Amino acid sequence: MLLIADLGAAPQSSSALWLMASLLPLSLLLWWLAVRLLWRLNMWHRVEQSTQQSLLELFMFTPAKRLMLYWLLLLLLLHGLALLLLPWSLQLPLLLLSVFLPRRLFGYLWRRRQQLLQQQLPRYLLSLAGAMRSGSSLTLAIQQQQPGLLKPLQQEIGLLLQQVRYGKGWQAALQALAARAPSDCMMMFVHTAMLGQRYGGQQAPVFEQLANTLEQRLAMFQRQQSLTAQARLQGQLLFAIPFLLAAALWWIQPEHIGLLWQHRIGQCLLALCVILMLLGRWLMQRMIEDGRG
């Protein structure tokens, strides 16, 4: 009887493998048709331009078309492996994660760059004020202090000076700097420099006072971060606990946790749980960002 059962189960498993193997080229074909449709609707060019602009803001000069092509190939590979190895309840969250991951990554890198700019700006203003007290003009002080800066402020000031050397006016170059780094700290520096270029006057005391103000704001922001660190850590732990418990249960009793993707009801519950967890993570992130603002 056991031999007959094994012989009966073998064709079923082989047919399931053939079914999954036939779905793989179908999914690749659907991906190719989706890319062609985006190309026809001119959406591909808009996405490419937006990606290229995001890369330039991070001072990454990789061609966006090549980067997007590599990412699409990686998505095709991951989606094909998901069709063969994962249940459908996990394929949709994985697909959504892979689609929205580049945007989240660019957002994280951009916010990190803006934070570094805000941290480096007060000390740079003090160095400008010292150079101007020694008799240098604002233009000469900016040129003298640029080589000793750290990234990313060195890159921004270097691009500012490069635009001025290529014929762009100081007012337009400073406005472009404010557009690349749209923070309150950078806007204060840009407006102060524009007023100094337009009307002249003693700018060294103004830069010193502005540097002290920015240092106080930075200290308050760091204090706020330290006060909310526990809440942010609790949110991250709450998000990670279900995955850790699922891994522990899979290690201890795999036949019980396997019901989540072996039966239709378990797959629906698993998909609902993943969607609700991602929604909760997004809401916590929005509350943290609103608290910072």
mmCIF file of C-alpha atoms in Angstrom:
data_model
loop_
_atom_site.group_PDB
_atom_site.id
_atom_site.type_symbol
_atom_site.label_atom_id
_atom_site.label_comp_id
_atom_site.label_asym_id
_atom_site.label_seq_id
_atom_site.Cartn_x
_atom_site.Cartn_y
_atom_site.Cartn_z
ATOM 1 C CA MET A 1 0.000 0.000 0.000
ATOM 2 C CA LEU A 2 2.819 2.391 0.821
ATOM 3 C CA LEU A 3 4.449 1.621 -2.521
ATOM 4 C CA ILE A 4 1.211 2.356 -4.348
ATOM 5 C CA ALA A 5 0.828 5.620 -2.423
ATOM 6 C CA ASP A 6 4.372 6.618 -3.303
ATOM 7 C CA LEU A 7 3.781 5.801 -6.949
ATOM 8 C CA GLY A 8 0.611 7.872 -6.878
ATOM 9 C CA ALA A 9 2.328 10.821 -5.212
ATOM 10 C CA ALA A 10 5.236 10.847 -7.667
ATOM 11 C CA PRO A 11 3.149 11.862 -10.729
ATOM 12 C CA GLN A 12 1.451 14.563 -8.660
ATOM 13 C CA SER A 13 4.764 16.080 -7.549
ATOM 14 C CA SER A 14 6.180 15.876 -11.072
ATOM 15 C CA SER A 15 3.070 17.528 -12.508
ATOM 16 C CA ALA A 16 3.356 20.309 -9.929
ATOM 17 C CA LEU A 17 6.979 20.867 -10.895
ATOM 18 C CA TRP A 18 6.045 20.965 -14.575
ATOM 19 C CA LEU A 19 3.281 23.454 -13.785
ATOM 20 C CA MET A 20 5.649 25.763 -11.896
ATOM 21 C CA ALA A 21 8.262 25.423 -14.627
ATOM 22 C CA SER A 22 5.684 26.421 -17.237
ATOM 23 C CA LEU A 23 4.635 29.436 -15.175
ATOM 24 C CA LEU A 24 8.186 30.795 -15.132
ATOM 25 C CA PRO A 25 8.404 31.680 -18.863
ATOM 26 C CA LEU A 26 4.833 32.979 -18.663
ATOM 27 C CA SER A 27 5.821 35.382 -15.887
ATOM 28 C CA LEU A 28 8.878 36.483 -17.858
ATOM 29 C CA LEU A 29 6.652 37.138 -20.860
ATOM 30 C CA LEU A 30 4.272 39.196 -18.730
ATOM 31 C CA TRP A 31 7.184 41.238 -17.370
ATOM 32 C CA TRP A 32 8.443 41.877 -20.899
ATOM 33 C CA LEU A 33 4.977 42.952 -22.057
ATOM 34 C CA ALA A 34 4.657 45.301 -19.070
ATOM 35 C CA VAL A 35 8.001 46.936 -19.878
ATOM 36 C CA ARG A 36 7.010 47.316 -23.541
ATOM 37 C CA LEU A 37 3.698 48.866 -22.495
ATOM 38 C CA LEU A 38 5.473 51.365 -20.250
ATOM 39 C CA TRP A 39 7.792 52.197 -23.132
ATOM 40 C CA ARG A 40 4.859 52.745 -25.503
ATOM 41 C CA LEU A 41 3.047 54.987 -23.045
ATOM 42 C CA ASN A 42 6.188 57.136 -22.620
ATOM 43 C CA MET A 43 6.169 56.361 -18.898
ATOM 44 C CA TRP A 44 9.556 54.681 -19.148
ATOM 45 C CA HIS A 45 11.211 57.950 -20.186
ATOM 46 C CA ARG A 46 9.624 59.841 -17.302
ATOM 47 C CA VAL A 47 10.759 57.201 -14.822
ATOM 48 C CA GLU A 48 14.237 57.267 -16.364
ATOM 49 C CA GLN A 49 14.446 61.056 -16.090
ATOM 50 C CA SER A 50 13.242 60.984 -12.485
ATOM 51 C CA THR A 51 15.771 58.280 -11.608
ATOM 52 C CA GLN A 52 18.585 60.176 -13.312
ATOM 53 C CA GLN A 53 17.677 63.340 -11.399
ATOM 54 C CA SER A 54 17.690 61.408 -8.117
ATOM 55 C CA LEU A 55 21.111 59.967 -8.940
ATOM 56 C CA LEU A 56 22.491 63.413 -9.771
ATOM 57 C CA GLU A 57 21.201 64.795 -6.475
ATOM 58 C CA LEU A 58 23.233 62.084 -4.739
ATOM 59 C CA PHE A 59 26.253 62.877 -6.957
ATOM 60 C CA MET A 60 26.028 59.415 -8.528
ATOM 61 C CA PHE A 61 26.804 59.672 -12.240
ATOM 62 C CA THR A 62 25.759 56.153 -13.249
ATOM 63 C CA PRO A 63 23.445 56.118 -16.322
ATOM 64 C CA ALA A 64 19.894 55.597 -15.127
ATOM 65 C CA LYS A 65 18.985 53.414 -18.120
ATOM 66 C CA ARG A 66 21.716 50.901 -17.311
ATOM 67 C CA LEU A 67 20.826 50.857 -13.623
ATOM 68 C CA MET A 68 17.131 50.318 -14.371
ATOM 69 C CA LEU A 69 17.972 47.512 -16.809
ATOM 70 C CA TYR A 70 20.032 45.708 -14.179
ATOM 71 C CA TRP A 71 17.255 46.155 -11.636
ATOM 72 C CA LEU A 72 14.630 44.745 -14.029
ATOM 73 C CA LEU A 73 16.801 41.710 -14.729
ATOM 74 C CA LEU A 74 17.192 41.160 -10.990
ATOM 75 C CA LEU A 75 13.424 41.476 -10.536
ATOM 76 C CA LEU A 76 12.818 38.890 -13.253
ATOM 77 C CA LEU A 77 15.213 36.468 -11.601
ATOM 78 C CA LEU A 78 13.713 36.966 -8.135
ATOM 79 C CA HIS A 79 10.170 36.688 -9.453
ATOM 80 C CA GLY A 80 10.993 33.459 -11.266
ATOM 81 C CA LEU A 81 12.553 31.979 -8.135
ATOM 82 C CA ALA A 82 9.533 33.090 -6.101
ATOM 83 C CA LEU A 83 7.202 31.287 -8.500
ATOM 84 C CA LEU A 84 9.176 28.084 -8.065
ATOM 85 C CA LEU A 85 9.869 28.227 -4.328
ATOM 86 C CA LEU A 86 7.286 30.415 -2.576
ATOM 87 C CA PRO A 87 3.488 30.267 -2.271
ATOM 88 C CA TRP A 88 1.386 32.908 -3.965
ATOM 89 C CA SER A 89 0.608 34.554 -0.607
ATOM 90 C CA LEU A 90 4.262 35.575 -0.297
ATOM 91 C CA GLN A 91 4.821 36.390 -3.962
ATOM 92 C CA LEU A 92 2.650 39.533 -3.961
ATOM 93 C CA PRO A 93 4.301 41.152 -0.888
ATOM 94 C CA LEU A 94 7.721 40.255 -2.298
ATOM 95 C CA LEU A 95 6.804 41.820 -5.638
ATOM 96 C CA LEU A 96 5.534 45.004 -3.973
ATOM 97 C CA LEU A 97 8.653 45.187 -1.827
ATOM 98 C CA SER A 98 10.935 44.813 -4.834
ATOM 99 C CA VAL A 99 9.042 47.532 -6.732
ATOM 100 C CA PHE A 100 9.037 50.114 -3.921
ATOM 101 C CA LEU A 101 12.485 49.278 -2.515
ATOM 102 C CA PRO A 102 14.494 51.552 -4.892
ATOM 103 C CA ARG A 103 12.358 54.572 -4.006
ATOM 104 C CA ARG A 104 12.784 53.901 -0.298
ATOM 105 C CA LEU A 105 16.520 53.429 -0.763
ATOM 106 C CA PHE A 106 16.878 56.705 -2.666
ATOM 107 C CA GLY A 107 14.818 58.446 0.011
ATOM 108 C CA TYR A 108 17.023 57.095 2.791
ATOM 109 C CA LEU A 109 20.225 58.108 1.011
ATOM 110 C CA TRP A 110 18.843 61.579 0.253
ATOM 111 C CA ARG A 111 17.758 62.161 3.872
ATOM 112 C CA ARG A 112 21.128 60.940 5.113
ATOM 113 C CA ARG A 113 22.877 63.363 2.774
ATOM 114 C CA GLN A 114 20.739 66.277 3.967
ATOM 115 C CA GLN A 115 21.504 65.432 7.601
ATOM 116 C CA LEU A 116 25.236 65.431 6.886
ATOM 117 C CA LEU A 117 24.923 68.802 5.149
ATOM 118 C CA GLN A 118 23.135 70.283 8.148
ATOM 119 C CA GLN A 119 25.793 68.925 10.513
ATOM 120 C CA GLN A 120 28.693 70.317 8.451
ATOM 121 C CA LEU A 121 27.185 73.719 7.698
ATOM 122 C CA PRO A 122 27.693 75.512 11.091
ATOM 123 C CA ARG A 123 31.424 74.796 11.181
ATOM 124 C CA TYR A 124 31.715 75.892 7.555
ATOM 125 C CA LEU A 125 29.985 79.182 8.352
ATOM 126 C CA LEU A 126 32.426 79.815 11.196
ATOM 127 C CA SER A 127 35.358 79.198 8.849
ATOM 128 C CA LEU A 128 33.840 81.611 6.318
ATOM 129 C CA ALA A 129 33.412 84.241 9.018
ATOM 130 C CA GLY A 130 37.039 83.817 10.102
ATOM 131 C CA ALA A 131 38.293 84.176 6.531
ATOM 132 C CA MET A 132 36.172 87.279 5.989
ATOM 133 C CA ARG A 133 37.429 88.859 9.221
ATOM 134 C CA SER A 134 40.963 88.436 7.898
ATOM 135 C CA GLY A 135 40.102 90.587 4.882
ATOM 136 C CA SER A 136 38.825 88.128 2.267
ATOM 137 C CA SER A 137 35.646 88.714 0.328
ATOM 138 C CA LEU A 138 32.792 86.211 0.405
ATOM 139 C CA THR A 139 33.683 84.831 -3.023
ATOM 140 C CA LEU A 140 37.348 84.406 -2.130
ATOM 141 C CA ALA A 141 36.470 82.889 1.257
ATOM 142 C CA ILE A 142 34.204 80.287 -0.372
ATOM 143 C CA GLN A 143 36.959 79.378 -2.837
ATOM 144 C CA GLN A 144 39.610 79.125 -0.113
ATOM 145 C CA GLN A 145 37.552 76.969 2.265
ATOM 146 C CA GLN A 146 36.232 74.495 -0.333
ATOM 147 C CA PRO A 147 39.273 72.124 -0.529
ATOM 148 C CA GLY A 148 39.267 71.479 3.224
ATOM 149 C CA LEU A 149 35.623 70.461 3.445
ATOM 150 C CA LEU A 150 34.237 66.960 3.846
ATOM 151 C CA LYS A 151 31.687 65.286 1.628
ATOM 152 C CA PRO A 152 28.869 65.987 0.850
ATOM 153 C CA LEU A 153 29.337 69.720 1.569
ATOM 154 C CA GLN A 154 32.556 69.729 -0.440
ATOM 155 C CA GLN A 155 30.671 68.387 -3.464
ATOM 156 C CA GLU A 156 27.917 70.997 -3.185
ATOM 157 C CA ILE A 157 30.303 73.937 -2.781
ATOM 158 C CA GLY A 158 32.508 72.557 -5.566
ATOM 159 C CA LEU A 159 29.510 72.387 -7.902
ATOM 160 C CA LEU A 160 28.584 75.941 -6.886
ATOM 161 C CA LEU A 161 32.045 77.223 -7.800
ATOM 162 C CA GLN A 162 32.065 75.197 -11.024
ATOM 163 C CA GLN A 163 28.772 76.737 -12.137
ATOM 164 C CA VAL A 164 30.139 80.218 -11.420
ATOM 165 C CA ARG A 165 33.308 79.497 -13.413
ATOM 166 C CA TYR A 166 31.219 78.348 -16.384
ATOM 167 C CA GLY A 167 29.389 81.674 -16.537
ATOM 168 C CA LYS A 168 26.453 81.217 -14.187
ATOM 169 C CA GLY A 169 25.784 84.155 -11.880
ATOM 170 C CA TRP A 170 26.240 83.897 -8.138
ATOM 171 C CA GLN A 171 22.540 84.468 -7.508
ATOM 172 C CA ALA A 172 21.500 81.651 -9.858
ATOM 173 C CA ALA A 173 24.211 79.308 -8.539
ATOM 174 C CA LEU A 174 23.130 79.922 -4.936
ATOM 175 C CA GLN A 175 19.495 79.324 -5.868
ATOM 176 C CA ALA A 176 20.513 76.028 -7.509
ATOM 177 C CA LEU A 177 22.328 75.084 -4.290
ATOM 178 C CA ALA A 178 19.171 75.788 -2.287
ATOM 179 C CA ALA A 179 17.155 73.650 -4.727
ATOM 180 C CA ARG A 180 19.554 70.703 -4.352
ATOM 181 C CA ALA A 181 19.537 70.940 -0.544
ATOM 182 C CA PRO A 182 16.070 72.237 0.419
ATOM 183 C CA SER A 183 16.603 72.512 4.173
ATOM 184 C CA ASP A 184 16.059 75.481 6.461
ATOM 185 C CA CYS A 185 19.752 75.632 7.337
ATOM 186 C CA MET A 186 20.857 75.798 3.719
ATOM 187 C CA MET A 187 18.142 78.325 2.869
ATOM 188 C CA MET A 188 19.397 80.634 5.638
ATOM 189 C CA PHE A 189 22.943 80.399 4.312
ATOM 190 C CA VAL A 190 21.840 80.993 0.720
ATOM 191 C CA HIS A 191 19.706 84.028 1.570
ATOM 192 C CA THR A 192 22.492 85.528 3.686
ATOM 193 C CA ALA A 193 25.047 85.003 0.911
ATOM 194 C CA MET A 194 22.683 86.429 -1.727
ATOM 195 C CA LEU A 195 22.044 89.545 0.348
ATOM 196 C CA GLY A 196 25.778 89.971 0.893
ATOM 197 C CA GLN A 197 26.485 89.621 -2.823
ATOM 198 C CA ARG A 198 23.773 92.117 -3.687
ATOM 199 C CA TYR A 199 24.155 94.805 -1.009
ATOM 200 C CA GLY A 200 27.556 94.136 0.576
ATOM 201 C CA GLY A 201 28.186 94.981 4.233
ATOM 202 C CA GLN A 202 29.835 93.200 7.138
ATOM 203 C CA GLN A 203 28.809 89.572 6.745
ATOM 204 C CA ALA A 204 31.243 87.954 9.182
ATOM 205 C CA PRO A 205 29.113 88.708 12.298
ATOM 206 C CA VAL A 206 26.004 87.571 10.430
ATOM 207 C CA PHE A 207 27.615 84.230 9.537
ATOM 208 C CA GLU A 208 28.811 83.757 13.127
ATOM 209 C CA GLN A 209 25.339 84.402 14.507
ATOM 210 C CA LEU A 210 23.828 82.088 11.895
ATOM 211 C CA ALA A 211 26.339 79.357 12.790
ATOM 212 C CA ASN A 212 25.423 79.642 16.481
ATOM 213 C CA THR A 213 21.723 79.444 15.629
ATOM 214 C CA LEU A 214 22.228 76.354 13.471
ATOM 215 C CA GLU A 215 24.316 74.680 16.175
ATOM 216 C CA GLN A 216 21.530 75.247 18.696
ATOM 217 C CA ARG A 217 18.962 73.801 16.283
ATOM 218 C CA LEU A 218 21.192 70.811 15.636
ATOM 219 C CA ALA A 219 21.613 70.232 19.378
ATOM 220 C CA MET A 220 17.825 70.344 19.847
ATOM 221 C CA PHE A 221 17.346 67.879 16.994
ATOM 222 C CA GLN A 222 19.897 65.479 18.474
ATOM 223 C CA ARG A 223 18.183 65.750 21.857
ATOM 224 C CA GLN A 224 14.860 64.942 20.215
ATOM 225 C CA GLN A 225 16.441 61.932 18.520
ATOM 226 C CA SER A 226 17.800 60.663 21.831
ATOM 227 C CA LEU A 227 14.412 61.097 23.526
ATOM 228 C CA THR A 228 12.573 59.210 20.778
ATOM 229 C CA ALA A 229 15.208 56.491 20.335
ATOM 230 C CA GLN A 230 13.398 54.095 22.676
ATOM 231 C CA ALA A 231 10.078 54.514 20.856
ATOM 232 C CA ARG A 232 11.730 53.962 17.473
ATOM 233 C CA LEU A 233 13.509 50.857 18.759
ATOM 234 C CA GLN A 234 10.240 49.489 20.135
ATOM 235 C CA GLY A 235 8.595 49.995 16.761
ATOM 236 C CA GLN A 236 11.383 48.131 14.998
ATOM 237 C CA LEU A 237 11.172 45.275 17.496
ATOM 238 C CA LEU A 238 7.400 45.037 17.112
ATOM 239 C CA PHE A 239 7.867 44.812 13.357
ATOM 240 C CA ALA A 240 10.552 42.111 13.642
ATOM 241 C CA ILE A 241 8.944 39.930 16.357
ATOM 242 C CA PRO A 242 6.423 38.126 14.049
ATOM 243 C CA PHE A 243 9.190 37.166 11.630
ATOM 244 C CA LEU A 244 11.388 35.931 14.482
ATOM 245 C CA LEU A 245 8.521 33.909 15.964
ATOM 246 C CA ALA A 246 7.715 32.408 12.561
ATOM 247 C CA ALA A 247 11.368 31.398 12.112
ATOM 248 C CA ALA A 248 11.450 29.851 15.607
ATOM 249 C CA LEU A 249 8.231 27.906 15.023
ATOM 250 C CA TRP A 250 9.510 26.736 11.650
ATOM 251 C CA TRP A 251 12.657 25.459 13.358
ATOM 252 C CA ILE A 252 10.753 23.721 16.185
ATOM 253 C CA GLN A 253 7.619 22.423 14.433
ATOM 254 C CA PRO A 254 7.807 22.906 10.672
ATOM 255 C CA GLU A 255 4.670 20.862 10.010
ATOM 256 C CA HIS A 256 2.529 23.311 11.997
ATOM 257 C CA ILE A 257 3.882 26.533 10.554
ATOM 258 C CA GLY A 258 3.820 24.948 7.097
ATOM 259 C CA LEU A 259 0.013 25.060 7.158
ATOM 260 C CA LEU A 260 0.231 28.786 6.462
ATOM 261 C CA TRP A 261 1.322 28.244 2.863
ATOM 262 C CA GLN A 262 0.060 24.717 2.232
ATOM 263 C CA HIS A 263 -3.638 25.597 2.550
ATOM 264 C CA ARG A 264 -5.671 28.369 0.974
ATOM 265 C CA ILE A 265 -6.924 29.805 4.289
ATOM 266 C CA GLY A 266 -3.397 29.900 5.693
ATOM 267 C CA GLN A 267 -2.119 31.644 2.577
ATOM 268 C CA CYS A 268 -4.844 34.290 2.852
ATOM 269 C CA LEU A 269 -4.045 34.855 6.531
ATOM 270 C CA LEU A 270 -0.331 35.079 5.771
ATOM 271 C CA ALA A 271 -0.874 37.628 3.008
ATOM 272 C CA LEU A 272 -3.193 39.672 5.241
ATOM 273 C CA CYS A 273 -0.659 39.646 8.084
ATOM 274 C CA VAL A 274 2.181 40.797 5.831
ATOM 275 C CA ILE A 275 0.070 43.605 4.351
ATOM 276 C CA LEU A 276 -1.054 44.784 7.805
ATOM 277 C CA MET A 277 2.522 44.714 9.103
ATOM 278 C CA LEU A 278 3.759 46.779 6.167
ATOM 279 C CA LEU A 279 0.891 49.224 6.691
ATOM 280 C CA GLY A 280 1.733 49.527 10.390
ATOM 281 C CA ARG A 281 5.388 50.092 9.573
ATOM 282 C CA TRP A 282 4.430 52.843 7.132
ATOM 283 C CA LEU A 283 2.153 54.526 9.703
ATOM 284 C CA MET A 284 4.889 54.462 12.362
ATOM 285 C CA GLN A 285 7.350 55.993 9.905
ATOM 286 C CA ARG A 286 4.875 58.745 9.035
ATOM 287 C CA MET A 287 4.293 59.531 12.718
ATOM 288 C CA ILE A 288 8.042 59.749 13.323
ATOM 289 C CA GLU A 289 8.503 62.086 10.343
ATOM 290 C CA ASP A 290 5.586 64.283 11.480
ATOM 291 C CA GLY A 291 7.116 64.447 14.941
ATOM 292 C CA ARG A 292 10.405 65.603 13.470
ATOM 293 C CA GLY A 293 8.690 68.269 11.432
#
